[in-house]
Amino acid sequence: RVWSFRDITDRHLAETALRTSEERFRVLAEVSPVGIFSSDTAGRCTFVNRRWCEISGLTPEQAQGDGWIAALHPDDLARVTRGWSDAVAQDGSSHSEFRFVKPDGTLTWLVGQSRAQHDAAGQIVGFVGTITDITTLKHAEAEREKMQAQVRQSQKMESLGTLAGGIAHDFNNILTGIL
């Protein structure tokens, strides 16, 4: 008999580390309070987490490929796709604010950011990124601007009242002199 042994400890440790890393990513992606996605270099979606689906109103199947583009607000579509193309061309990252229109018609404001992923040769193989729902913040900003406009209008009216009071006082003084 001939026996042959090969030490596979390193391979076993590497496989264990890979499984641990994959499990860690899966758990982080699922409990994350932000939407997480990955895509290929053409911008076709390859992965979305549960929060991404909640924010967009799309299922993972609907988001796959170019499906996520259907959720972009028509006014933001050209800008977002141009920004994506620029990120691919510049071998970098992207950051933009845009709106999604959910299937029920609800408008959601988002901040999206992504970063290129590279292979061992340094070539871009895809992107990974996040989207954060800023709808509440946008509504609060709009309400703040509305309140500031009301305060400005109130201040204008107060100034006008003061001016009118001064004119009435001066007119009263003139009338007193005449009388």
Short mmCIF file of N, CA and C in Angstrom, two decimals:
data_model
loop_
_atom_site.label_atom_id
_atom_site.label_comp_id
_atom_site.label_asym_id
_atom_site.label_seq_id
_atom_site.Cartn_x
_atom_site.Cartn_y
_atom_site.Cartn_z
N ARG A 1 0.81 -1.20 0.00
CA ARG A 1 0.00 0.00 0.00
C ARG A 1 0.85 1.25 0.00
N VAL A 2 0.32 2.24 -0.69
CA VAL A 2 0.98 3.54 -0.73
C VAL A 2 -0.01 4.56 -0.20
N TRP A 3 0.43 5.30 0.73
CA TRP A 3 -0.40 6.34 1.32
C TRP A 3 0.16 7.70 0.93
N SER A 4 -0.76 8.57 0.63
CA SER A 4 -0.36 9.93 0.29
C SER A 4 -1.19 10.89 1.12
N PHE A 5 -0.55 11.82 1.70
CA PHE A 5 -1.23 12.82 2.52
C PHE A 5 -0.90 14.21 2.00
N ARG A 6 -1.89 15.03 2.08
CA ARG A 6 -1.67 16.42 1.70
C ARG A 6 -2.30 17.29 2.78
N ASP A 7 -1.58 18.24 3.23
CA ASP A 7 -2.06 19.15 4.28
C ASP A 7 -3.01 20.17 3.64
N ILE A 8 -4.28 20.11 3.99
CA ILE A 8 -5.27 21.05 3.44
C ILE A 8 -5.74 22.03 4.52
N THR A 9 -4.95 22.18 5.54
CA THR A 9 -5.30 23.08 6.63
C THR A 9 -5.51 24.51 6.13
N ASP A 10 -4.57 24.98 5.29
CA ASP A 10 -4.69 26.35 4.78
C ASP A 10 -5.95 26.53 3.94
N ARG A 11 -6.23 25.53 3.10
CA ARG A 11 -7.44 25.61 2.27
C ARG A 11 -8.69 25.60 3.15
N HIS A 12 -8.69 24.74 4.15
CA HIS A 12 -9.83 24.66 5.06
C HIS A 12 -10.02 25.98 5.81
N LEU A 13 -8.94 26.57 6.29
CA LEU A 13 -9.02 27.85 6.98
C LEU A 13 -9.53 28.94 6.05
N ALA A 14 -9.07 28.94 4.80
CA ALA A 14 -9.52 29.94 3.83
C ALA A 14 -11.00 29.77 3.53
N GLU A 15 -11.47 28.55 3.39
CA GLU A 15 -12.89 28.30 3.13
C GLU A 15 -13.74 28.74 4.32
N THR A 16 -13.26 28.46 5.51
CA THR A 16 -13.98 28.88 6.72
C THR A 16 -14.03 30.39 6.81
N ALA A 17 -12.91 31.05 6.53
CA ALA A 17 -12.88 32.51 6.56
C ALA A 17 -13.83 33.09 5.51
N LEU A 18 -13.89 32.48 4.34
CA LEU A 18 -14.78 32.96 3.29
C LEU A 18 -16.24 32.80 3.71
N ARG A 19 -16.59 31.65 4.27
CA ARG A 19 -17.97 31.44 4.74
C ARG A 19 -18.32 32.45 5.84
N THR A 20 -17.40 32.70 6.75
CA THR A 20 -17.63 33.66 7.82
C THR A 20 -17.82 35.06 7.26
N SER A 21 -16.99 35.42 6.30
CA SER A 21 -17.10 36.74 5.68
C SER A 21 -18.43 36.89 4.94
N GLU A 22 -18.82 35.88 4.19
CA GLU A 22 -20.09 35.92 3.46
C GLU A 22 -21.28 36.02 4.42
N GLU A 23 -21.22 35.28 5.51
CA GLU A 23 -22.29 35.34 6.50
C GLU A 23 -22.35 36.71 7.15
N ARG A 24 -21.19 37.29 7.45
CA ARG A 24 -21.13 38.62 8.04
C ARG A 24 -21.75 39.64 7.08
N PHE A 25 -21.40 39.57 5.79
CA PHE A 25 -21.97 40.49 4.80
C PHE A 25 -23.48 40.31 4.72
N ARG A 26 -23.95 39.07 4.69
CA ARG A 26 -25.38 38.81 4.58
C ARG A 26 -26.13 39.42 5.76
N VAL A 27 -25.63 39.22 6.97
CA VAL A 27 -26.28 39.75 8.16
C VAL A 27 -26.24 41.28 8.15
N LEU A 28 -25.09 41.85 7.84
CA LEU A 28 -24.98 43.31 7.79
C LEU A 28 -25.93 43.90 6.75
N ALA A 29 -26.01 43.27 5.60
CA ALA A 29 -26.89 43.76 4.54
C ALA A 29 -28.35 43.68 4.96
N GLU A 30 -28.73 42.66 5.68
CA GLU A 30 -30.13 42.50 6.05
C GLU A 30 -30.56 43.37 7.22
N VAL A 31 -29.65 43.72 8.12
CA VAL A 31 -30.04 44.55 9.27
C VAL A 31 -29.71 46.02 9.07
N SER A 32 -29.11 46.35 7.96
CA SER A 32 -28.71 47.73 7.69
C SER A 32 -29.93 48.66 7.59
N PRO A 33 -29.82 49.86 8.17
CA PRO A 33 -30.93 50.82 8.06
C PRO A 33 -30.94 51.56 6.73
N VAL A 34 -29.95 51.32 5.89
CA VAL A 34 -29.91 51.92 4.55
C VAL A 34 -30.06 50.84 3.51
N GLY A 35 -30.50 51.24 2.33
CA GLY A 35 -30.60 50.31 1.22
C GLY A 35 -29.23 50.04 0.65
N ILE A 36 -28.93 48.78 0.41
CA ILE A 36 -27.64 48.38 -0.15
C ILE A 36 -27.88 47.72 -1.49
N PHE A 37 -27.03 48.04 -2.46
CA PHE A 37 -27.15 47.41 -3.78
C PHE A 37 -25.77 47.12 -4.34
N SER A 38 -25.75 46.24 -5.32
CA SER A 38 -24.55 46.05 -6.12
C SER A 38 -24.99 45.95 -7.56
N SER A 39 -24.07 46.33 -8.45
CA SER A 39 -24.40 46.31 -9.87
C SER A 39 -23.16 45.98 -10.68
N ASP A 40 -23.40 45.67 -11.95
CA ASP A 40 -22.27 45.49 -12.86
C ASP A 40 -21.84 46.85 -13.37
N THR A 41 -20.86 46.89 -14.25
CA THR A 41 -20.33 48.16 -14.73
C THR A 41 -21.31 48.94 -15.59
N ALA A 42 -22.29 48.27 -16.14
CA ALA A 42 -23.30 48.95 -16.96
C ALA A 42 -24.44 49.52 -16.11
N GLY A 43 -24.39 49.30 -14.80
CA GLY A 43 -25.44 49.80 -13.93
C GLY A 43 -26.61 48.85 -13.75
N ARG A 44 -26.47 47.63 -14.25
CA ARG A 44 -27.54 46.64 -14.08
C ARG A 44 -27.42 46.06 -12.67
N CYS A 45 -28.50 46.15 -11.95
CA CYS A 45 -28.55 45.73 -10.56
C CYS A 45 -28.36 44.22 -10.44
N THR A 46 -27.50 43.81 -9.50
CA THR A 46 -27.28 42.38 -9.26
C THR A 46 -27.68 41.95 -7.85
N PHE A 47 -27.84 42.93 -6.95
CA PHE A 47 -28.22 42.60 -5.57
C PHE A 47 -28.86 43.83 -4.93
N VAL A 48 -29.91 43.61 -4.15
CA VAL A 48 -30.48 44.63 -3.28
C VAL A 48 -30.85 43.97 -1.96
N ASN A 49 -30.72 44.73 -0.87
CA ASN A 49 -31.12 44.18 0.41
C ASN A 49 -32.58 44.50 0.71
N ARG A 50 -33.06 43.99 1.81
CA ARG A 50 -34.46 44.17 2.21
C ARG A 50 -34.81 45.65 2.37
N ARG A 51 -33.93 46.43 2.99
CA ARG A 51 -34.20 47.85 3.20
C ARG A 51 -34.29 48.60 1.87
N TRP A 52 -33.46 48.23 0.91
CA TRP A 52 -33.53 48.86 -0.42
C TRP A 52 -34.93 48.64 -1.00
N CYS A 53 -35.44 47.44 -0.84
CA CYS A 53 -36.78 47.12 -1.35
C CYS A 53 -37.85 47.93 -0.64
N GLU A 54 -37.72 48.10 0.68
CA GLU A 54 -38.68 48.89 1.44
C GLU A 54 -38.67 50.35 0.97
N ILE A 55 -37.49 50.89 0.74
CA ILE A 55 -37.36 52.28 0.33
C ILE A 55 -37.92 52.48 -1.08
N SER A 56 -37.61 51.58 -1.98
CA SER A 56 -38.00 51.75 -3.39
C SER A 56 -39.40 51.28 -3.70
N GLY A 57 -39.91 50.35 -2.90
CA GLY A 57 -41.22 49.77 -3.19
C GLY A 57 -41.15 48.67 -4.24
N LEU A 58 -39.94 48.28 -4.63
CA LEU A 58 -39.75 47.22 -5.62
C LEU A 58 -39.32 45.93 -4.93
N THR A 59 -39.61 44.82 -5.55
CA THR A 59 -39.11 43.53 -5.07
C THR A 59 -37.70 43.35 -5.61
N PRO A 60 -36.94 42.43 -5.04
CA PRO A 60 -35.60 42.17 -5.59
C PRO A 60 -35.66 41.79 -7.07
N GLU A 61 -36.67 41.05 -7.44
CA GLU A 61 -36.80 40.63 -8.84
C GLU A 61 -37.08 41.83 -9.74
N GLN A 62 -37.90 42.77 -9.27
CA GLN A 62 -38.20 43.96 -10.07
C GLN A 62 -36.99 44.87 -10.21
N ALA A 63 -36.13 44.88 -9.20
CA ALA A 63 -34.96 45.76 -9.21
C ALA A 63 -33.84 45.21 -10.09
N GLN A 64 -33.80 43.91 -10.29
CA GLN A 64 -32.70 43.29 -11.03
C GLN A 64 -32.55 43.87 -12.43
N GLY A 65 -31.33 43.84 -12.92
CA GLY A 65 -31.05 44.38 -14.24
C GLY A 65 -31.31 45.88 -14.26
N ASP A 66 -32.05 46.34 -15.25
CA ASP A 66 -32.38 47.76 -15.36
C ASP A 66 -33.69 48.11 -14.68
N GLY A 67 -34.28 47.17 -13.96
CA GLY A 67 -35.58 47.40 -13.33
C GLY A 67 -35.61 48.57 -12.38
N TRP A 68 -34.50 48.83 -11.71
CA TRP A 68 -34.46 49.94 -10.75
C TRP A 68 -34.64 51.29 -11.44
N ILE A 69 -34.27 51.37 -12.71
CA ILE A 69 -34.40 52.63 -13.45
C ILE A 69 -35.86 53.04 -13.58
N ALA A 70 -36.76 52.06 -13.64
CA ALA A 70 -38.18 52.36 -13.75
C ALA A 70 -38.69 53.13 -12.54
N ALA A 71 -38.01 53.01 -11.40
CA ALA A 71 -38.44 53.70 -10.18
C ALA A 71 -37.96 55.15 -10.13
N LEU A 72 -36.99 55.51 -10.96
CA LEU A 72 -36.48 56.88 -10.95
C LEU A 72 -37.55 57.87 -11.41
N HIS A 73 -37.62 58.99 -10.73
CA HIS A 73 -38.54 60.05 -11.14
C HIS A 73 -38.12 60.52 -12.53
N PRO A 74 -39.06 60.74 -13.45
CA PRO A 74 -38.70 61.14 -14.81
C PRO A 74 -37.81 62.38 -14.89
N ASP A 75 -38.00 63.33 -13.96
CA ASP A 75 -37.18 64.53 -13.96
C ASP A 75 -35.74 64.27 -13.52
N ASP A 76 -35.49 63.16 -12.85
CA ASP A 76 -34.16 62.83 -12.34
C ASP A 76 -33.43 61.80 -13.20
N LEU A 77 -34.15 61.15 -14.09
CA LEU A 77 -33.62 60.02 -14.85
C LEU A 77 -32.34 60.37 -15.61
N ALA A 78 -32.36 61.40 -16.43
CA ALA A 78 -31.19 61.75 -17.25
C ALA A 78 -29.99 62.11 -16.38
N ARG A 79 -30.22 62.88 -15.33
CA ARG A 79 -29.13 63.31 -14.45
C ARG A 79 -28.48 62.13 -13.74
N VAL A 80 -29.31 61.22 -13.22
CA VAL A 80 -28.78 60.07 -12.48
C VAL A 80 -28.04 59.12 -13.42
N THR A 81 -28.60 58.84 -14.58
CA THR A 81 -27.92 57.92 -15.51
C THR A 81 -26.63 58.56 -16.05
N ARG A 82 -26.62 59.87 -16.26
CA ARG A 82 -25.40 60.56 -16.70
C ARG A 82 -24.34 60.49 -15.60
N GLY A 83 -24.77 60.69 -14.34
CA GLY A 83 -23.84 60.59 -13.22
C GLY A 83 -23.24 59.21 -13.09
N TRP A 84 -24.08 58.21 -13.37
CA TRP A 84 -23.59 56.82 -13.32
C TRP A 84 -22.55 56.60 -14.41
N SER A 85 -22.84 57.06 -15.60
CA SER A 85 -21.89 56.91 -16.72
C SER A 85 -20.57 57.61 -16.40
N ASP A 86 -20.65 58.79 -15.81
CA ASP A 86 -19.44 59.52 -15.43
C ASP A 86 -18.63 58.74 -14.41
N ALA A 87 -19.30 58.12 -13.45
CA ALA A 87 -18.59 57.33 -12.42
C ALA A 87 -17.87 56.16 -13.06
N VAL A 88 -18.51 55.50 -14.01
CA VAL A 88 -17.88 54.36 -14.70
C VAL A 88 -16.68 54.86 -15.50
N ALA A 89 -16.85 55.96 -16.23
CA ALA A 89 -15.77 56.49 -17.07
C ALA A 89 -14.59 56.99 -16.25
N GLN A 90 -14.87 57.52 -15.06
CA GLN A 90 -13.81 58.09 -14.24
C GLN A 90 -13.25 57.10 -13.24
N ASP A 91 -13.71 55.85 -13.30
CA ASP A 91 -13.19 54.82 -12.41
C ASP A 91 -13.34 55.22 -10.95
N GLY A 92 -14.50 55.73 -10.60
CA GLY A 92 -14.63 56.21 -9.23
C GLY A 92 -15.96 55.95 -8.60
N SER A 93 -16.39 56.95 -7.88
CA SER A 93 -17.61 56.82 -7.11
C SER A 93 -18.63 57.84 -7.60
N SER A 94 -19.85 57.66 -7.14
CA SER A 94 -20.91 58.60 -7.48
C SER A 94 -21.67 58.94 -6.21
N HIS A 95 -22.26 60.12 -6.23
CA HIS A 95 -23.07 60.59 -5.10
C HIS A 95 -24.13 61.50 -5.69
N SER A 96 -25.38 61.21 -5.42
CA SER A 96 -26.44 62.07 -5.96
C SER A 96 -27.69 62.00 -5.10
N GLU A 97 -28.49 63.02 -5.27
CA GLU A 97 -29.79 63.11 -4.61
C GLU A 97 -30.83 62.97 -5.71
N PHE A 98 -31.81 62.11 -5.50
CA PHE A 98 -32.82 61.87 -6.53
C PHE A 98 -34.09 61.35 -5.89
N ARG A 99 -35.10 61.14 -6.73
CA ARG A 99 -36.39 60.66 -6.25
C ARG A 99 -36.73 59.33 -6.91
N PHE A 100 -37.37 58.49 -6.13
CA PHE A 100 -37.98 57.26 -6.64
C PHE A 100 -39.49 57.46 -6.58
N VAL A 101 -40.17 56.92 -7.55
CA VAL A 101 -41.62 56.88 -7.53
C VAL A 101 -42.00 55.43 -7.29
N LYS A 102 -42.58 55.17 -6.13
CA LYS A 102 -42.98 53.80 -5.79
C LYS A 102 -44.14 53.36 -6.68
N PRO A 103 -44.36 52.06 -6.80
CA PRO A 103 -45.48 51.57 -7.62
C PRO A 103 -46.83 52.16 -7.21
N ASP A 104 -46.99 52.53 -5.93
CA ASP A 104 -48.27 53.12 -5.50
C ASP A 104 -48.33 54.62 -5.76
N GLY A 105 -47.28 55.19 -6.39
CA GLY A 105 -47.26 56.61 -6.72
C GLY A 105 -46.59 57.49 -5.69
N THR A 106 -46.23 56.93 -4.55
CA THR A 106 -45.58 57.69 -3.49
C THR A 106 -44.19 58.14 -3.94
N LEU A 107 -43.87 59.39 -3.65
CA LEU A 107 -42.57 59.95 -4.01
C LEU A 107 -41.63 59.81 -2.82
N THR A 108 -40.44 59.30 -3.05
CA THR A 108 -39.44 59.11 -2.01
C THR A 108 -38.15 59.82 -2.42
N TRP A 109 -37.67 60.70 -1.56
CA TRP A 109 -36.39 61.38 -1.80
C TRP A 109 -35.26 60.51 -1.26
N LEU A 110 -34.18 60.40 -2.04
CA LEU A 110 -33.07 59.55 -1.66
C LEU A 110 -31.73 60.24 -1.88
N VAL A 111 -30.75 59.79 -1.11
CA VAL A 111 -29.36 60.10 -1.38
C VAL A 111 -28.72 58.76 -1.71
N GLY A 112 -28.12 58.70 -2.88
CA GLY A 112 -27.45 57.47 -3.30
C GLY A 112 -25.97 57.70 -3.47
N GLN A 113 -25.21 56.71 -3.10
CA GLN A 113 -23.77 56.79 -3.31
C GLN A 113 -23.26 55.41 -3.66
N SER A 114 -22.26 55.38 -4.49
CA SER A 114 -21.69 54.09 -4.89
C SER A 114 -20.19 54.23 -5.08
N ARG A 115 -19.57 53.08 -5.09
CA ARG A 115 -18.12 53.04 -5.26
C ARG A 115 -17.76 51.84 -6.11
N ALA A 116 -16.77 52.04 -6.95
CA ALA A 116 -16.35 50.98 -7.86
C ALA A 116 -15.67 49.84 -7.10
N GLN A 117 -15.90 48.63 -7.60
CA GLN A 117 -15.19 47.45 -7.10
C GLN A 117 -14.23 47.02 -8.20
N HIS A 118 -13.03 46.66 -7.82
CA HIS A 118 -11.99 46.31 -8.80
C HIS A 118 -11.56 44.86 -8.64
N ASP A 119 -11.12 44.27 -9.75
CA ASP A 119 -10.56 42.92 -9.68
C ASP A 119 -9.07 43.02 -9.38
N ALA A 120 -8.39 41.90 -9.36
CA ALA A 120 -6.97 41.86 -9.02
C ALA A 120 -6.13 42.68 -10.00
N ALA A 121 -6.60 42.81 -11.24
CA ALA A 121 -5.86 43.56 -12.25
C ALA A 121 -6.18 45.06 -12.21
N GLY A 122 -7.08 45.46 -11.32
CA GLY A 122 -7.43 46.87 -11.20
C GLY A 122 -8.56 47.32 -12.09
N GLN A 123 -9.19 46.41 -12.79
CA GLN A 123 -10.30 46.74 -13.66
C GLN A 123 -11.60 46.79 -12.86
N ILE A 124 -12.49 47.73 -13.22
CA ILE A 124 -13.78 47.80 -12.55
C ILE A 124 -14.61 46.58 -12.93
N VAL A 125 -15.13 45.91 -11.90
CA VAL A 125 -15.98 44.74 -12.15
C VAL A 125 -17.42 45.01 -11.72
N GLY A 126 -17.65 46.14 -11.08
CA GLY A 126 -18.99 46.47 -10.64
C GLY A 126 -18.94 47.60 -9.63
N PHE A 127 -20.10 47.83 -9.06
CA PHE A 127 -20.24 48.88 -8.06
C PHE A 127 -21.03 48.35 -6.89
N VAL A 128 -20.77 48.92 -5.73
CA VAL A 128 -21.56 48.64 -4.55
C VAL A 128 -21.94 50.00 -3.97
N GLY A 129 -23.15 50.09 -3.44
CA GLY A 129 -23.57 51.38 -2.94
C GLY A 129 -24.73 51.31 -1.99
N THR A 130 -25.16 52.49 -1.58
CA THR A 130 -26.27 52.60 -0.63
C THR A 130 -27.24 53.67 -1.10
N ILE A 131 -28.47 53.55 -0.64
CA ILE A 131 -29.45 54.62 -0.78
C ILE A 131 -30.02 54.88 0.61
N THR A 132 -30.22 56.15 0.91
CA THR A 132 -30.76 56.55 2.19
C THR A 132 -32.01 57.39 1.94
N ASP A 133 -33.08 57.05 2.63
CA ASP A 133 -34.35 57.76 2.48
C ASP A 133 -34.26 59.09 3.24
N ILE A 134 -34.37 60.19 2.51
CA ILE A 134 -34.32 61.52 3.12
C ILE A 134 -35.65 62.25 2.94
N THR A 135 -36.71 61.50 2.70
CA THR A 135 -38.03 62.10 2.47
C THR A 135 -38.46 62.96 3.65
N THR A 136 -38.32 62.46 4.85
CA THR A 136 -38.72 63.20 6.05
C THR A 136 -37.91 64.49 6.16
N LEU A 137 -36.63 64.42 5.87
CA LEU A 137 -35.77 65.59 5.90
C LEU A 137 -36.23 66.62 4.86
N LYS A 138 -36.56 66.16 3.66
CA LYS A 138 -37.04 67.07 2.61
C LYS A 138 -38.35 67.74 3.02
N HIS A 139 -39.25 66.97 3.61
CA HIS A 139 -40.52 67.55 4.08
C HIS A 139 -40.27 68.58 5.18
N ALA A 140 -39.34 68.27 6.08
CA ALA A 140 -39.01 69.21 7.16
C ALA A 140 -38.39 70.49 6.60
N GLU A 141 -37.52 70.35 5.58
CA GLU A 141 -36.93 71.53 4.95
C GLU A 141 -38.01 72.38 4.29
N ALA A 142 -38.94 71.74 3.60
CA ALA A 142 -40.02 72.47 2.94
C ALA A 142 -40.88 73.19 3.98
N GLU A 143 -41.15 72.52 5.08
CA GLU A 143 -41.95 73.14 6.15
C GLU A 143 -41.19 74.32 6.77
N ARG A 144 -39.88 74.15 6.96
CA ARG A 144 -39.06 75.23 7.51
C ARG A 144 -39.07 76.43 6.57
N GLU A 145 -38.91 76.18 5.27
CA GLU A 145 -38.94 77.26 4.30
C GLU A 145 -40.30 77.96 4.29
N LYS A 146 -41.35 77.19 4.43
CA LYS A 146 -42.70 77.76 4.48
C LYS A 146 -42.85 78.66 5.71
N MET A 147 -42.36 78.17 6.84
CA MET A 147 -42.44 78.95 8.08
C MET A 147 -41.60 80.22 7.97
N GLN A 148 -40.40 80.12 7.36
CA GLN A 148 -39.56 81.30 7.19
C GLN A 148 -40.25 82.32 6.28
N ALA A 149 -40.92 81.86 5.25
CA ALA A 149 -41.65 82.75 4.36
C ALA A 149 -42.78 83.45 5.13
N GLN A 150 -43.44 82.71 6.00
CA GLN A 150 -44.51 83.31 6.81
C GLN A 150 -43.95 84.34 7.78
N VAL A 151 -42.79 84.03 8.36
CA VAL A 151 -42.16 84.98 9.28
C VAL A 151 -41.76 86.25 8.52
N ARG A 152 -41.17 86.08 7.33
CA ARG A 152 -40.79 87.24 6.52
C ARG A 152 -42.03 88.09 6.17
N GLN A 153 -43.12 87.42 5.80
CA GLN A 153 -44.35 88.13 5.47
C GLN A 153 -44.88 88.87 6.70
N SER A 154 -44.82 88.22 7.85
CA SER A 154 -45.26 88.85 9.09
C SER A 154 -44.40 90.07 9.41
N GLN A 155 -43.09 89.95 9.21
CA GLN A 155 -42.19 91.07 9.47
C GLN A 155 -42.48 92.23 8.51
N LYS A 156 -42.78 91.91 7.25
CA LYS A 156 -43.14 92.94 6.28
C LYS A 156 -44.41 93.66 6.73
N MET A 157 -45.39 92.88 7.17
CA MET A 157 -46.65 93.48 7.61
C MET A 157 -46.43 94.34 8.86
N GLU A 158 -45.57 93.87 9.76
CA GLU A 158 -45.26 94.64 10.96
C GLU A 158 -44.58 95.96 10.59
N SER A 159 -43.63 95.89 9.65
CA SER A 159 -42.95 97.10 9.20
C SER A 159 -43.93 98.06 8.54
N LEU A 160 -44.83 97.52 7.74
CA LEU A 160 -45.84 98.34 7.09
C LEU A 160 -46.76 98.99 8.13
N GLY A 161 -47.11 98.24 9.16
CA GLY A 161 -47.95 98.78 10.24
C GLY A 161 -47.24 99.90 10.97
N THR A 162 -45.95 99.72 11.23
CA THR A 162 -45.16 100.75 11.90
C THR A 162 -45.10 102.00 11.03
N LEU A 163 -44.85 101.80 9.72
CA LEU A 163 -44.80 102.93 8.79
C LEU A 163 -46.15 103.65 8.74
N ALA A 164 -47.21 102.88 8.65
CA ALA A 164 -48.56 103.47 8.60
C ALA A 164 -48.85 104.23 9.89
N GLY A 165 -48.43 103.68 11.03
CA GLY A 165 -48.63 104.36 12.31
C GLY A 165 -47.87 105.67 12.36
N GLY A 166 -46.65 105.67 11.84
CA GLY A 166 -45.84 106.90 11.80
C GLY A 166 -46.48 107.95 10.91
N ILE A 167 -46.98 107.52 9.75
CA ILE A 167 -47.64 108.45 8.83
C ILE A 167 -48.90 109.01 9.47
N ALA A 168 -49.68 108.16 10.13
CA ALA A 168 -50.91 108.62 10.80
C ALA A 168 -50.58 109.62 11.90
N HIS A 169 -49.49 109.35 12.64
CA HIS A 169 -49.08 110.26 13.71
C HIS A 169 -48.70 111.63 13.12
N ASP A 170 -47.89 111.59 12.04
CA ASP A 170 -47.49 112.84 11.39
C ASP A 170 -48.70 113.58 10.84
N PHE A 171 -49.63 112.87 10.23
CA PHE A 171 -50.84 113.47 9.68
C PHE A 171 -51.67 114.09 10.81
N ASN A 172 -51.74 113.39 11.93
CA ASN A 172 -52.47 113.89 13.10
C ASN A 172 -51.84 115.20 13.60
N ASN A 173 -50.49 115.23 13.60
CA ASN A 173 -49.82 116.46 14.02
C ASN A 173 -50.15 117.60 13.08
N ILE A 174 -50.19 117.33 11.80
CA ILE A 174 -50.51 118.37 10.81
C ILE A 174 -51.95 118.85 11.03
N LEU A 175 -52.87 117.91 11.24
CA LEU A 175 -54.27 118.27 11.45
C LEU A 175 -54.45 119.08 12.72
N THR A 176 -53.70 118.72 13.74
CA THR A 176 -53.79 119.46 15.01
C THR A 176 -53.38 120.90 14.80
N GLY A 177 -52.32 121.12 14.02
CA GLY A 177 -51.87 122.47 13.73
C GLY A 177 -52.89 123.25 12.93
N ILE A 178 -53.58 122.60 12.02
CA ILE A 178 -54.59 123.25 11.20
C ILE A 178 -55.79 123.61 12.05
N LEU A 179 -56.20 122.65 12.92
CA LEU A 179 -57.36 122.91 13.76
C LEU A 179 -57.07 124.01 14.74
#
